[in-house]
Coordinates of C-alpha atoms and ligand atoms in Angstrom, one line a residue:
M1 CA -5.0 -22.5 -22.4
S2 CA -2.0 -24.1 -24.2
Q3 CA 1.3 -22.9 -22.8
N4 CA 2.8 -22.7 -26.3
T5 CA 0.5 -20.2 -28.1
A6 CA 1.5 -16.6 -27.9
V7 CA -0.8 -15.1 -25.3
N8 CA -2.3 -11.7 -25.7
S9 CA -5.6 -10.1 -24.8
D10 CA -7.1 -11.8 -27.9
S11 CA -6.7 -15.1 -26.0
F12 CA -9.4 -13.9 -23.7
P13 CA -11.9 -12.1 -26.0
S14 CA -14.3 -9.9 -24.1
G15 CA -17.8 -11.3 -23.8
R16 CA -16.4 -14.9 -23.5
P17 CA -16.8 -16.4 -20.0
V18 CA -13.6 -17.5 -18.2
V19 CA -13.4 -20.4 -15.8
F20 CA -10.6 -21.1 -13.3
R21 CA -10.3 -24.8 -12.7
N22 CA -9.0 -26.8 -9.7
A23 CA -7.6 -24.0 -7.6
T24 CA -7.4 -23.8 -3.9
V25 CA -9.9 -21.0 -3.7
L26 CA -9.6 -18.5 -0.8
T27 CA -13.0 -16.8 -1.2
I28 CA -12.6 -14.5 1.9
D29 CA -16.4 -14.8 2.0
P30 CA -17.3 -16.2 5.4
S31 CA -20.2 -18.2 4.0
L32 CA -18.0 -19.9 1.4
G33 CA -14.6 -20.2 3.2
M34 CA -11.8 -22.1 1.4
I35 CA -12.7 -24.5 -1.4
E36 CA -10.1 -27.1 -2.4
S37 CA -10.1 -28.1 -6.1
G38 CA -12.5 -25.3 -6.6
D39 CA -13.7 -23.6 -9.8
V40 CA -14.7 -20.0 -10.3
L41 CA -16.7 -19.0 -13.3
V42 CA -16.6 -15.4 -14.5
V43 CA -19.3 -14.1 -16.9
D44 CA -18.9 -10.6 -18.3
N45 CA -17.3 -8.7 -15.5
R46 CA -18.8 -10.6 -12.6
I47 CA -18.2 -13.7 -10.6
A48 CA -21.0 -16.0 -11.7
E49 CA -20.4 -19.2 -9.8
V50 CA -18.1 -20.6 -7.2
G51 CA -17.9 -24.3 -6.5
R52 CA -16.5 -27.7 -7.5
Q53 CA -16.6 -29.1 -11.0
L54 CA -18.8 -26.4 -12.3
V55 CA -20.8 -27.0 -15.5
V56 CA -19.9 -23.9 -17.6
P57 CA -20.9 -22.5 -21.0
E58 CA -19.2 -24.3 -23.9
S59 CA -17.7 -21.0 -25.0
A60 CA -15.9 -20.5 -21.7
T61 CA -12.1 -20.1 -21.8
E62 CA -10.5 -22.4 -19.2
I63 CA -7.6 -21.4 -17.0
D64 CA -5.9 -24.4 -15.4
A65 CA -5.4 -23.3 -11.8
A66 CA -4.3 -26.7 -10.4
N67 CA -1.5 -26.4 -7.8
G68 CA -2.5 -22.7 -7.5
I69 CA -4.2 -20.4 -5.0
L70 CA -7.0 -18.3 -6.3
M71 CA -7.8 -15.3 -4.1
P72 CA -9.6 -11.9 -4.5
G73 CA -7.5 -9.1 -6.0
M74 CA -5.6 -7.3 -3.3
V75 CA -6.4 -3.7 -2.3
D76 CA -3.7 -1.1 -1.3
T77 CA -5.4 1.8 0.6
H78 CA -2.4 4.2 0.5
R79 CA 0.3 4.5 -2.0
H80 CA 2.1 7.7 -3.2
M81 CA 2.2 6.4 -6.8
W82 CA 4.0 9.4 -8.2
Q83 CA 7.0 8.7 -6.1
T84 CA 7.6 5.4 -8.0
A85 CA 9.5 7.5 -10.5
L86 CA 12.3 7.5 -8.0
R87 CA 12.0 3.9 -7.1
G88 CA 14.3 2.8 -4.3
F89 CA 16.0 6.3 -4.0
G90 CA 15.2 6.6 -0.3
A91 CA 16.1 3.1 0.9
D92 CA 18.2 4.5 3.7
W93 CA 15.9 7.3 4.7
T94 CA 14.2 8.2 7.9
L95 CA 10.9 10.1 7.8
T96 CA 12.9 13.3 8.4
N97 CA 15.0 12.6 5.3
Y98 CA 11.8 12.0 3.4
F99 CA 10.2 15.3 4.6
M100 CA 13.4 17.2 3.8
F101 CA 13.5 15.8 0.3
Y102 CA 9.9 16.2 -0.8
Y103 CA 8.4 18.8 1.4
I104 CA 11.3 21.2 1.9
N105 CA 13.7 20.8 -1.0
W106 CA 12.7 18.9 -4.0
G107 CA 8.9 18.2 -4.2
K108 CA 8.4 21.4 -6.0
I109 CA 10.6 20.4 -9.0
F110 CA 8.3 17.6 -10.1
R111 CA 6.3 18.5 -13.2
A112 CA 2.9 17.1 -14.3
E113 CA 4.7 14.7 -16.7
D114 CA 6.7 13.4 -13.7
I115 CA 3.5 12.6 -11.9
Y116 CA 2.3 10.8 -15.0
A117 CA 5.6 8.8 -15.2
G118 CA 5.5 7.6 -11.6
N119 CA 1.8 6.8 -11.7
L120 CA 2.1 4.8 -14.9
L121 CA 4.9 2.6 -13.6
S122 CA 3.3 2.2 -10.2
A123 CA -0.1 1.3 -11.8
I124 CA 1.5 -1.4 -14.0
E125 CA 3.5 -2.7 -11.0
A126 CA 0.2 -2.9 -9.0
I127 CA -1.7 -5.1 -11.4
D128 CA 1.5 -7.2 -12.1
S129 CA 1.7 -8.1 -8.4
G130 CA -2.0 -8.8 -8.0
V131 CA -3.0 -5.5 -6.5
T132 CA -6.2 -4.9 -8.4
T133 CA -7.3 -1.8 -6.5
T134 CA -4.9 1.0 -5.4
V135 CA -5.5 4.2 -3.7
D136 CA -3.2 6.8 -5.3
W137 CA -2.4 9.0 -2.3
S138 CA -1.4 11.7 -4.7
H139 CA 0.1 14.6 -2.8
G140 CA 2.3 15.8 -5.6
L141 CA -0.6 17.6 -7.4
Q142 CA 0.6 21.2 -7.5
T143 CA -2.2 22.2 -10.0
V144 CA -5.1 20.6 -11.6
E145 CA -2.9 19.9 -14.7
Y146 CA -1.0 17.6 -12.4
A147 CA -4.2 15.8 -11.4
D148 CA -5.1 15.4 -15.1
A149 CA -1.7 13.8 -15.7
A150 CA -2.2 11.5 -12.7
V151 CA -5.6 10.3 -14.0
D152 CA -4.2 10.0 -17.5
A153 CA -1.7 7.4 -16.2
L154 CA -4.3 5.6 -14.1
E155 CA -6.7 5.3 -17.0
A156 CA -3.9 3.9 -19.3
V157 CA -3.7 0.8 -17.1
P158 CA -6.5 -1.7 -16.6
G159 CA -6.6 -1.6 -12.8
R160 CA -9.1 -0.2 -10.3
F161 CA -7.9 3.1 -8.8
V162 CA -9.0 5.7 -6.3
L163 CA -7.3 9.1 -6.7
A164 CA -6.7 10.5 -3.3
Y165 CA -6.3 14.1 -4.4
G166 CA -3.7 16.0 -2.4
N167 CA -1.0 18.7 -2.6
L168 CA 1.9 18.7 -0.2
L169 CA 3.0 22.2 -1.1
G170 CA -0.4 23.9 -0.7
A171 CA -3.0 24.5 2.1
P172 CA -6.0 22.1 1.7
W173 CA -8.4 24.8 2.8
Q174 CA -7.2 26.8 -0.2
W175 CA -6.8 24.4 -3.1
T176 CA -10.0 22.5 -2.4
K177 CA -11.9 25.8 -2.9
A178 CA -10.5 26.6 -6.3
P179 CA -13.1 26.5 -9.1
E180 CA -10.9 24.4 -11.3
F181 CA -10.8 21.7 -8.5
A182 CA -14.6 21.4 -8.7
D183 CA -14.4 21.4 -12.5
F184 CA -11.8 18.6 -12.3
I185 CA -14.1 16.4 -10.4
R186 CA -16.8 16.9 -12.9
R187 CA -14.5 16.3 -15.9
R188 CA -12.4 13.4 -14.7
I189 CA -14.2 11.6 -11.9
D190 CA -18.0 11.9 -12.1
G191 CA -19.5 9.0 -14.1
R192 CA -16.4 6.8 -13.9
G193 CA -18.2 4.2 -11.8
D194 CA -16.2 1.9 -9.7
M195 CA -13.0 1.8 -11.9
L196 CA -12.0 5.3 -10.8
R197 CA -13.0 7.0 -7.6
M198 CA -11.8 9.9 -5.6
Q199 CA -10.9 10.8 -2.0
L200 CA -9.5 14.0 -0.5
A201 CA -6.0 13.5 0.9
F202 CA -4.6 15.9 3.5
D203 CA -3.1 15.9 7.0
V204 CA -4.5 17.6 10.1
T205 CA -1.7 19.6 11.8
G206 CA -3.4 20.0 15.2
D207 CA -3.4 23.8 14.9
P208 CA -6.1 24.7 17.5
A209 CA -7.7 27.1 14.9
F210 CA -8.4 23.9 12.8
P211 CA -7.9 25.6 9.4
E212 CA -8.5 22.2 7.8
K213 CA -12.2 22.6 8.6
A214 CA -12.9 24.2 5.2
A215 CA -11.3 21.3 3.4
F216 CA -13.5 18.8 5.4
E217 CA -16.5 20.8 4.4
V218 CA -15.5 20.6 0.7
A219 CA -15.2 16.8 1.1
R220 CA -18.6 16.7 2.7
D221 CA -20.1 18.8 -0.1
F222 CA -18.7 16.5 -2.8
N223 CA -19.4 13.4 -0.8
L224 CA -15.7 12.5 -0.9
P225 CA -14.0 10.3 1.8
V226 CA -11.0 11.9 3.5
T227 CA -7.8 10.0 4.0
T228 CA -5.3 11.5 6.4
H229 CA -1.9 10.5 7.8
A230 CA -2.7 10.2 11.5
G231 CA -0.6 9.2 14.5
V232 CA 2.7 10.0 12.8
W233 CA 5.5 10.6 15.3
G234 CA 6.6 14.2 15.2
A235 CA 4.0 15.2 12.5
T236 CA 0.4 14.4 13.4
N237 CA -1.0 13.5 16.8
D238 CA -4.0 13.2 19.1
D239 CA -4.8 16.9 18.7
G240 CA -5.8 16.4 15.0
I241 CA -8.0 13.5 15.9
R242 CA -9.7 15.4 18.6
L243 CA -10.3 18.4 16.4
M244 CA -11.8 16.2 13.6
H245 CA -14.0 14.5 16.2
E246 CA -15.2 17.7 17.9
N247 CA -16.1 19.2 14.5
G248 CA -18.0 16.1 13.3
F249 CA -15.6 15.1 10.6
M250 CA -14.8 11.6 11.7
T251 CA -17.0 9.3 9.6
P252 CA -17.1 5.6 8.6
S253 CA -15.5 6.6 5.3
T254 CA -12.5 8.3 6.9
I255 CA -9.2 6.5 6.5
Y256 CA -6.4 7.0 9.1
V257 CA -3.1 6.2 7.5
H258 CA -0.5 4.7 9.9
A259 CA -2.6 5.4 13.1
A260 CA 0.5 4.5 15.0
T261 CA 1.4 7.1 17.6
L262 CA -2.0 7.6 19.1
S263 CA -3.5 7.5 22.6
H264 CA -6.3 5.1 23.6
D265 CA -8.6 8.2 23.5
S266 CA -7.9 8.7 19.8
Y267 CA -8.5 5.0 19.1
H268 CA -11.8 5.2 21.0
R269 CA -12.8 8.1 18.8
I270 CA -11.9 6.2 15.6
A271 CA -13.6 3.0 16.6
A272 CA -16.8 4.8 17.8
T273 CA -17.1 6.7 14.5
G274 CA -16.5 3.6 12.3
G275 CA -13.3 4.8 10.6
H276 CA -10.7 2.5 9.1
A277 CA -6.9 2.3 9.5
S278 CA -4.5 1.9 6.7
V279 CA -1.4 0.1 8.1
S280 CA 1.8 0.3 6.2
A281 CA 3.9 -2.0 8.4
E282 CA 7.0 -1.9 6.2
S283 CA 6.9 1.8 6.2
E284 CA 6.3 2.2 9.9
H285 CA 9.1 -0.2 10.7
N286 CA 11.6 1.8 8.7
A287 CA 10.5 5.4 8.7
G288 CA 9.5 6.0 12.3
Q289 CA 5.8 7.0 12.3
G290 CA 5.4 4.6 15.2
Y291 CA 5.1 0.8 15.8
P292 CA 2.8 -0.9 13.2
P293 CA -0.4 -0.6 15.2
T294 CA -2.4 -3.7 14.4
W295 CA -1.7 -5.3 17.8
M296 CA -3.5 -2.3 19.3
L297 CA -6.1 -1.7 16.6
R298 CA -7.3 -5.3 17.1
R299 CA -8.0 -4.5 20.8
H300 CA -10.0 -1.4 19.9
N301 CA -11.9 -3.3 17.1
I302 CA -10.7 -0.8 14.5
P303 CA -11.0 -2.3 11.0
V304 CA -7.6 -2.7 9.3
S305 CA -6.6 -2.3 5.7
L306 CA -3.0 -2.6 4.4
S307 CA -0.8 -0.4 2.3
M308 CA 2.8 -0.1 1.0
D309 CA 3.0 3.8 1.2
T310 CA 5.7 4.6 -1.4
S311 CA 8.2 2.9 -3.7
V312 CA 10.7 5.6 -3.1
W313 CA 11.6 3.2 -0.2
W314 CA 9.7 -0.1 -0.6
S315 CA 8.1 -2.4 -3.1
A316 CA 4.5 -2.0 -4.1
D317 CA 3.3 -5.5 -3.5
L318 CA 1.0 -6.6 -0.7
F319 CA 2.9 -9.8 -0.1
S320 CA 5.5 -7.6 1.6
A321 CA 2.7 -5.7 3.5
M322 CA 1.1 -9.0 4.7
R323 CA 4.4 -10.4 5.9
A324 CA 5.5 -7.2 7.6
T325 CA 2.2 -6.9 9.3
L326 CA 2.2 -10.4 10.7
N327 CA 5.8 -10.1 11.8
A328 CA 5.2 -6.8 13.5
D329 CA 2.0 -7.9 15.3
R330 CA 3.5 -11.1 16.6
S331 CA 6.8 -9.5 17.5
R332 CA 4.9 -7.0 19.6
E333 CA 2.8 -9.6 21.3
H334 CA 6.0 -11.5 22.3
L335 CA 7.7 -8.3 23.6
E336 CA 4.7 -7.2 25.6
A337 CA 4.5 -10.7 27.2
H338 CA 8.2 -10.7 28.0
K339 CA 7.8 -7.4 29.8
R340 CA 5.3 -9.1 32.1
N341 CA 7.8 -12.1 32.3
E342 CA 5.3 -14.2 30.4
T343 CA 5.5 -16.4 27.3
V344 CA 3.1 -16.2 24.3
T345 CA 2.1 -19.8 23.8
L346 CA -0.7 -19.2 21.2
S347 CA -0.4 -16.8 18.3
H348 CA -3.0 -14.1 18.4
L349 CA -3.0 -12.9 14.8
R350 CA -3.5 -15.6 12.2
A351 CA -2.4 -15.6 8.5
E352 CA -6.0 -15.9 7.4
Q353 CA -6.8 -12.5 9.1
V354 CA -3.9 -10.8 7.3
V355 CA -5.0 -12.1 3.9
T356 CA -8.5 -10.8 4.7
W357 CA -7.1 -7.4 5.6
A358 CA -5.2 -7.3 2.3
T359 CA -8.4 -8.0 0.3
L360 CA -11.8 -7.5 2.0
G361 CA -10.3 -5.2 4.6
G362 CA -9.2 -2.8 1.9
A363 CA -12.5 -3.0 0.1
Q364 CA -14.4 -2.2 3.3
A365 CA -12.1 0.8 4.0
L366 CA -13.0 2.1 0.6
G367 CA -16.7 1.4 1.0
M368 CA -16.4 -1.0 -2.0
D369 CA -17.0 -4.3 -0.2
S370 CA -20.4 -4.8 -1.9
I371 CA -18.5 -4.7 -5.2
I372 CA -15.0 -6.3 -4.6
G373 CA -12.9 -7.8 -1.8
S374 CA -14.1 -11.4 -1.9
I375 CA -14.9 -14.2 -4.3
T376 CA -18.6 -14.0 -4.0
P377 CA -21.1 -14.6 -6.8
G378 CA -22.4 -11.3 -8.0
K379 CA -19.3 -9.3 -7.1
K380 CA -17.0 -7.8 -9.8
A381 CA -14.4 -10.3 -10.9
D382 CA -11.1 -9.0 -9.5
L383 CA -9.0 -12.2 -9.0
V384 CA -5.4 -13.3 -8.5
L385 CA -4.1 -16.7 -9.3
I386 CA -0.9 -17.6 -7.4
K387 CA 0.7 -20.5 -9.3
N388 CA 4.2 -21.2 -10.2
D389 CA 4.9 -24.8 -11.4
Q390 CA 8.6 -23.9 -11.9
S391 CA 9.1 -22.9 -8.3
P392 CA 10.2 -25.1 -5.4
V393 CA 8.2 -22.8 -3.1
M394 CA 4.7 -23.8 -4.4
F395 CA 4.6 -27.3 -2.9
P396 CA 3.5 -28.8 -0.7
L397 CA 0.5 -26.5 -0.3
L398 CA -0.6 -27.4 3.2
H399 CA -1.7 -24.1 4.8
P400 CA -3.0 -21.9 2.0
Y401 CA -3.4 -18.7 4.0
G402 CA 0.1 -19.1 5.5
H403 CA 1.4 -19.9 2.0
V404 CA 0.1 -16.6 0.7
V405 CA 1.7 -14.6 3.6
F406 CA 5.0 -16.4 4.2
Q407 CA 5.8 -18.4 1.1
A408 CA 4.5 -16.7 -2.0
G409 CA 5.8 -13.5 -3.6
R410 CA 4.9 -11.4 -6.6
G411 CA 6.9 -13.6 -8.9
D412 CA 4.4 -16.3 -8.2
V413 CA 1.4 -14.2 -9.5
H414 CA 0.4 -16.2 -12.6
T415 CA -2.9 -14.6 -13.6
V416 CA -4.6 -11.4 -12.7
M417 CA -8.2 -10.4 -13.6
V418 CA -9.6 -7.0 -13.1
D419 CA -13.3 -6.3 -13.7
G420 CA -13.6 -9.6 -15.6
K421 CA -10.7 -8.8 -17.9
V422 CA -7.5 -11.0 -17.8
V423 CA -4.7 -8.4 -17.6
K424 CA -1.9 -10.9 -16.8
Y425 CA -1.6 -14.6 -17.8
D426 CA 1.1 -17.1 -17.4
H427 CA 3.3 -14.5 -15.6
R428 CA 3.0 -12.1 -18.4
L429 CA 1.2 -8.8 -18.6
L430 CA -1.2 -8.6 -21.6
D431 CA -1.0 -5.5 -23.8
I432 CA 0.8 -3.4 -21.3
D433 CA 3.2 -0.9 -22.7
L434 CA 6.0 -1.2 -20.1
A435 CA 8.5 0.4 -22.5
K436 CA 6.5 3.6 -22.5
A437 CA 6.5 3.7 -18.7
R438 CA 10.3 3.0 -18.7
Q439 CA 10.9 5.9 -21.1
A440 CA 8.8 8.3 -19.1
V441 CA 10.4 7.4 -15.8
M442 CA 14.0 7.6 -17.3
K443 CA 13.1 11.2 -18.4
T444 CA 12.0 12.1 -14.9
V445 CA 15.1 10.6 -13.4
E446 CA 17.4 12.5 -15.8
Y447 CA 15.4 15.7 -15.2
A448 CA 15.5 15.4 -11.4
Q449 CA 19.2 14.7 -11.5
A450 CA 19.8 17.7 -13.6
Q451 CA 17.7 20.0 -11.4
M452 CA 19.3 18.8 -8.2
G453 CA 22.8 18.5 -9.4
E454 CA 25.1 15.6 -8.7
Q455 CA 26.1 16.6 -5.2
A456 CA 22.6 17.1 -3.9
W457 CA 21.4 14.0 -5.6
D458 CA 24.1 11.9 -4.0
Q459 CA 23.7 13.5 -0.6
A460 CA 19.9 13.0 -0.6
M461 CA 20.2 9.4 -1.5
N462 CA 23.0 8.7 1.0
P463 CA 22.2 10.6 4.1
E464 CA 24.8 10.9 6.8
K465 CA 25.1 7.8 8.9
A466 CA 24.1 7.9 12.5
V467 CA 26.9 7.3 15.0
V468 CA 26.6 3.9 16.6
E469 CA 27.9 3.9 20.1
L470 CA 29.6 0.6 20.9
I471 CA 28.6 -1.0 24.1
D472 CA 31.6 -1.9 26.4
N473 CA 32.0 -5.6 26.7
P474 CA 33.6 -6.7 29.9
Y475 CA 34.6 -10.1 28.4
T476 CA 36.6 -9.0 25.5
Y477 CA 39.8 -7.2 25.4
T478 CA 39.0 -4.7 22.7
E479 CA 41.5 -2.7 20.7
R480 CA 40.2 0.4 22.5
E481 CA 41.0 -1.1 25.9
R482 CA 44.3 -2.4 24.7
D483 CA 45.2 1.2 23.6
K484 CA 44.0 2.6 26.9
A485 CA 46.0 0.0 28.9
A486 CA 49.1 0.8 26.8
Q487 CA 48.6 4.5 27.5
E488 CA 48.3 3.9 31.2
E489 CA 51.3 1.7 31.2
A490 CA 53.3 4.4 29.3
S491 CA 52.2 7.1 31.8
Q492 CA 53.1 4.9 34.8
G493 CA 56.5 4.2 33.3
S494 CA 57.3 7.8 32.8
Ligands
ZN1 ZN1 1.9 8.2 3.2

């Protein structure tokens, strides 16, 4: 492609093959590995061939991927997309602040159109940063009309999505039983293939009566995977896992989000039933669900996928997730060794593994690894080209997996393909109406500000600061001590 022509989706007409040329290809397919100066040919919506100097149909559009890294589209297995409407609002929150804001005080004010606004912006953000499949952990769905709005937004953006249907204000054993809920599945999900799938999203409180049983039964009846926040300090614990297990609701399709504050017994139950974890390291670091658990999940052989949780605090790009995950895992290995007065001399977790979690790991968690998650001939073509010839960060390219995790960022995402369709090229989204998303989100912000009032808005965004107790330092003569000494002198003098 010439850099000078105006690029739009007409530049990549449907039906015409596309070939990526001369990339460092991270296939994440164990039988193919990494291919330097590699080509990937896409025909229709599938990966047709992977190799070097491929002979391709004359009609193929060529994308020059030299100096770039071509990898599978990333998969985020847990994101509350509706909350992107208040992007960054909770930067200084704890989990308690978050619960107070959405569960106790303000979650109820959000309207169907606000869900649409947040989802639309979040969906665009996902594909822009190379996240080609996103689970919309949609727990703002107060009625089915809200769910319609959520899906309207997801269908307006050419990404792959999984609607994890939830409702933080209602009881899952009630709303899953509503006839309009079953009707929604028939109307909006059935027949959408692998571009739009559905899960049930609810948390298990640990109440010994296990009221969530009815919701699990609905999931089973509709053949829907369940995704649940598990091992969240102060909210969900081992009791929930035990109840799920004893009642036969832990399956290979179950996703345990965070899975941080759990006992070995719970990890054994997850591993034995084939479930997957969704680790949101940046979230766990900040909010307090528990320490990002990959260092422990690896020992239990529990498969890992990655997620960013919510843009009310964090970004929605998996570069952040990969980096936070590797940081957390290595940090914990060091600290555990130091406790034993030992030194870690060989890194346990490698960059390659983390890139695999961000791609194939997510696909496996969603039961979609036969379709996406690696650059394997026959799979659907969800691809990300990381290439930025204007950036000092893109050379030398010596350790490509490490480059993805520690060097690259979403600004380096050059081309994104979803289901064989180029949706971003040369750092620009193709035919995406960002202005529409901006308008919708600004309306939601104005509405929320008006509903909450200035004072509540400010207080919610800027929670009271925790008092930091200074540690006495025997080597410095602090002001406090000078005052104390002066007082003592004065009292002695009197
Ligand atoms: Zn969450």
